Short mmCIF file of C-alpha atoms in Angstrom, two decimals:
data_model
loop_
_atom_site.label_atom_id
_atom_site.label_comp_id
_atom_site.label_asym_id
_atom_site.label_seq_id
_atom_site.Cartn_x
_atom_site.Cartn_y
_atom_site.Cartn_z
CA MET A 236 28.31 -17.12 28.85
CA CYS A 237 31.35 -15.41 30.39
CA TYR A 238 31.30 -12.50 32.66
CA TYR A 239 32.88 -9.29 31.17
CA GLN A 240 34.58 -6.74 33.37
CA ASP A 241 34.28 -4.07 30.72
CA PRO A 242 33.38 -4.12 26.94
CA LEU A 243 37.05 -4.07 25.76
CA HIS A 244 38.30 -7.04 27.92
CA SER A 245 36.56 -10.37 28.39
CA ASN A 246 37.76 -12.94 30.87
CA LEU A 247 37.98 -15.76 28.24
CA ILE A 248 40.91 -17.89 28.78
CA GLY A 249 41.85 -19.93 25.67
CA ASN A 250 38.17 -19.55 24.27
CA LYS A 251 36.84 -20.87 27.65
CA CYS A 252 35.15 -19.06 30.45
CA PRO A 253 37.05 -19.27 33.78
CA VAL A 254 35.79 -21.70 36.41
CA CYS A 255 34.60 -19.75 39.44
CA SER A 256 35.31 -21.71 42.76
CA GLY A 257 32.73 -22.56 45.52
CA ASP A 258 30.63 -19.73 46.58
CA CYS A 259 31.88 -17.33 43.77
CA ASN A 260 29.17 -16.33 41.32
CA LYS A 261 31.26 -14.24 39.00
CA CYS A 262 35.00 -14.29 38.56
CA GLU A 263 37.87 -12.80 36.59
CA ASP A 264 39.85 -16.11 36.96
CA ALA A 265 39.89 -18.99 39.42
CA ARG A 266 41.50 -16.97 42.23
CA THR A 267 39.74 -13.56 41.73
CA CYS A 268 36.05 -13.49 42.58
CA THR A 269 33.95 -10.36 41.68
CA GLU A 270 30.66 -11.45 43.06
CA CYS A 271 29.55 -14.00 45.76
CA LYS A 272 26.44 -16.27 46.09
CA ASN A 273 24.99 -18.46 48.81
CA THR A 274 24.76 -15.28 51.19
CA MET A 275 28.50 -15.09 51.35
CA TYR A 276 30.56 -11.82 51.49
CA LEU A 277 33.22 -10.80 49.02
CA ASN A 278 36.26 -9.94 51.10
CA PRO A 279 39.12 -7.47 50.22
CA ASP A 280 41.16 -10.32 48.91
CA PHE A 281 38.42 -11.40 46.37
CA TRP A 282 37.32 -14.47 48.15
CA CYS A 283 33.99 -15.29 49.39
CA GLU A 284 33.43 -15.88 53.08
CA ALA A 285 30.64 -16.08 55.72
CA GLU A 286 32.32 -13.34 57.83
CA CYS A 287 34.08 -10.12 56.95
CA PRO A 288 37.69 -9.67 58.27
CA VAL A 289 38.66 -7.52 61.09
CA GLY A 290 38.39 -3.80 60.07
CA TYR A 291 35.49 -4.54 57.64
CA TYR A 292 31.63 -4.73 57.85
CA LYS A 293 29.01 -6.65 56.01
CA VAL A 294 27.12 -4.71 53.15
CA GLY A 295 23.99 -6.48 51.98
CA ASN A 296 21.76 -9.24 53.18
CA ALA A 297 21.01 -11.11 49.82
CA ASP A 298 21.70 -14.44 48.30
CA VAL A 299 23.96 -12.91 45.83
CA GLY A 300 26.20 -9.66 45.75
CA ASN A 301 27.02 -9.09 49.43
CA THR A 302 30.46 -7.45 50.06
CA CYS A 303 32.72 -6.22 52.87
CA ALA A 304 33.38 -2.62 53.21
CA LYS A 305 36.18 -0.93 55.29
CA CYS A 306 35.37 0.46 58.69
CA PRO A 307 36.36 4.00 59.79
CA VAL A 308 40.03 4.76 60.62
CA ASN A 309 41.35 3.08 63.86
CA CYS A 310 38.09 1.05 64.02
CA ARG A 311 38.61 -2.76 64.65
CA THR A 312 34.93 -3.67 64.28
CA CYS A 313 31.86 -1.56 63.01
CA THR A 314 28.30 -2.01 61.94
CA ASP A 315 28.43 0.62 59.11
CA GLU A 316 30.68 3.32 57.91
CA ASN A 317 29.89 5.72 60.69
CA THR A 318 29.42 3.42 63.66
CA CYS A 319 32.42 1.88 65.25
CA THR A 320 31.98 -0.81 68.07
CA GLU A 321 35.57 -1.41 68.98
CA CYS A 322 38.84 0.68 68.41
CA MET A 323 42.28 -0.54 67.79
CA ASP A 324 45.87 1.20 67.78
CA PHE A 325 45.29 2.35 71.49
CA LYS A 326 42.32 4.65 70.56
CA TYR A 327 39.33 4.92 72.71
CA LEU A 328 35.77 4.36 71.67
CA ALA A 329 33.79 7.54 72.30
CA PRO A 330 30.00 7.75 73.08
CA SER A 331 29.73 9.09 69.61
CA ARG A 332 30.92 5.74 68.31
CA GLU A 333 34.10 7.18 66.93
CA CYS A 334 37.67 6.32 67.74
CA VAL A 335 39.49 9.07 69.59
CA GLU A 336 42.97 9.77 70.96
CA VAL A 337 41.49 11.51 74.13
CA CYS A 338 38.12 10.93 75.75
CA PRO A 339 35.75 13.89 75.58
CA ASN A 340 34.32 15.83 78.50
CA ASN A 341 31.74 13.91 80.71
CA THR A 342 33.68 10.58 79.96
CA PHE A 343 36.83 8.87 81.34
CA PRO A 344 39.35 6.58 79.60
CA GLN A 345 39.01 2.93 80.37
CA GLY A 346 41.31 0.23 79.32
CA GLU A 347 45.09 -0.04 78.73
CA ALA A 348 45.24 -2.72 75.88
CA GLU A 349 45.65 -1.95 72.24
CA THR A 350 42.16 -2.84 71.46
CA GLY A 351 38.88 -2.51 73.56
CA ARG A 352 39.51 0.88 75.16
CA ALA A 353 36.37 2.96 75.93
CA CYS A 354 35.17 6.33 77.20
CA PRO A 355 32.31 5.52 79.70
CA HIS A 356 30.20 8.41 80.87
CA CYS A 357 30.99 10.22 84.21
CA GLU A 358 28.37 10.16 87.06
CA LYS A 359 25.50 12.54 86.63
CA ASN A 360 26.51 16.21 87.40
CA CYS A 361 30.19 15.46 86.82
CA HIS A 362 31.81 17.35 83.93
CA VAL A 363 35.37 15.94 84.27
CA CYS A 364 36.33 12.63 85.94
CA GLU A 365 39.16 10.33 86.08
CA SER A 366 37.21 7.23 86.85
CA ALA A 367 33.78 6.10 87.61
CA THR A 368 34.30 7.07 91.20
CA VAL A 369 36.48 10.22 91.12
CA CYS A 370 34.82 13.44 89.93
CA LEU A 371 37.37 16.26 89.21
CA GLU A 372 35.05 19.05 88.00
CA CYS A 373 31.44 19.27 88.71
CA ALA A 374 28.87 20.20 85.94
CA GLY A 375 26.78 22.69 87.72
CA PRO A 376 27.35 25.80 89.86
CA GLY A 377 27.71 25.17 93.63
CA LEU A 378 28.56 21.50 93.30
CA ALA A 379 31.75 20.64 95.14
CA ARG A 380 34.47 18.19 93.93
CA ARG A 381 33.92 14.79 95.44
CA ILE A 382 35.10 11.30 95.67
CA LEU A 383 32.18 8.90 95.24
CA GLY A 384 31.66 6.04 97.63
CA GLY A 385 33.66 7.44 100.41
CA HIS A 386 34.22 10.95 101.85
#
C-alpha cells in the first residue's frame, strides 16, 4: 500500500509505489523521506541519519518517527527549543542558556572565536567583572573594588 501525503495526491509513480531507501519508512519518492525507522532521525534535507545536523536537536526516541527540529536563533547546538548548549555567530552563551550579544550582570565575556563563547559567573559579591579575577563593581554596600589573587 502506498503512503499518501493528502487525499488528493498519491505518491504512485506509474501505478507503482516509490521504493524508500535504507532507513526510510515512508517517502514521497526515492530522494524525499517523510518518516524514518530504525531509531534514525529525519533531517531537514529529508534523509534519515543517526545524528541531527549542526543547528538542530533530536525530537523523539522511538523506533519510528524521530525528527530533527531547529535550535533557537544563533544557537549551534541545543537540547530542545529553549536550551542552547553552544552559540555561534560571535554570540555568548548566557547562564539562562540563551545566545546573547552582551553578557548580563554577574557574568563576564569569555572566548573570542565565532563559536564556543560563554558568560561565566563573576565571583560571589561581584556585580560587574571583566574576568574571573577582576571585579569592577561589588554587589553589596561597603564592598570595595578589588583585584582577586593579588592586592
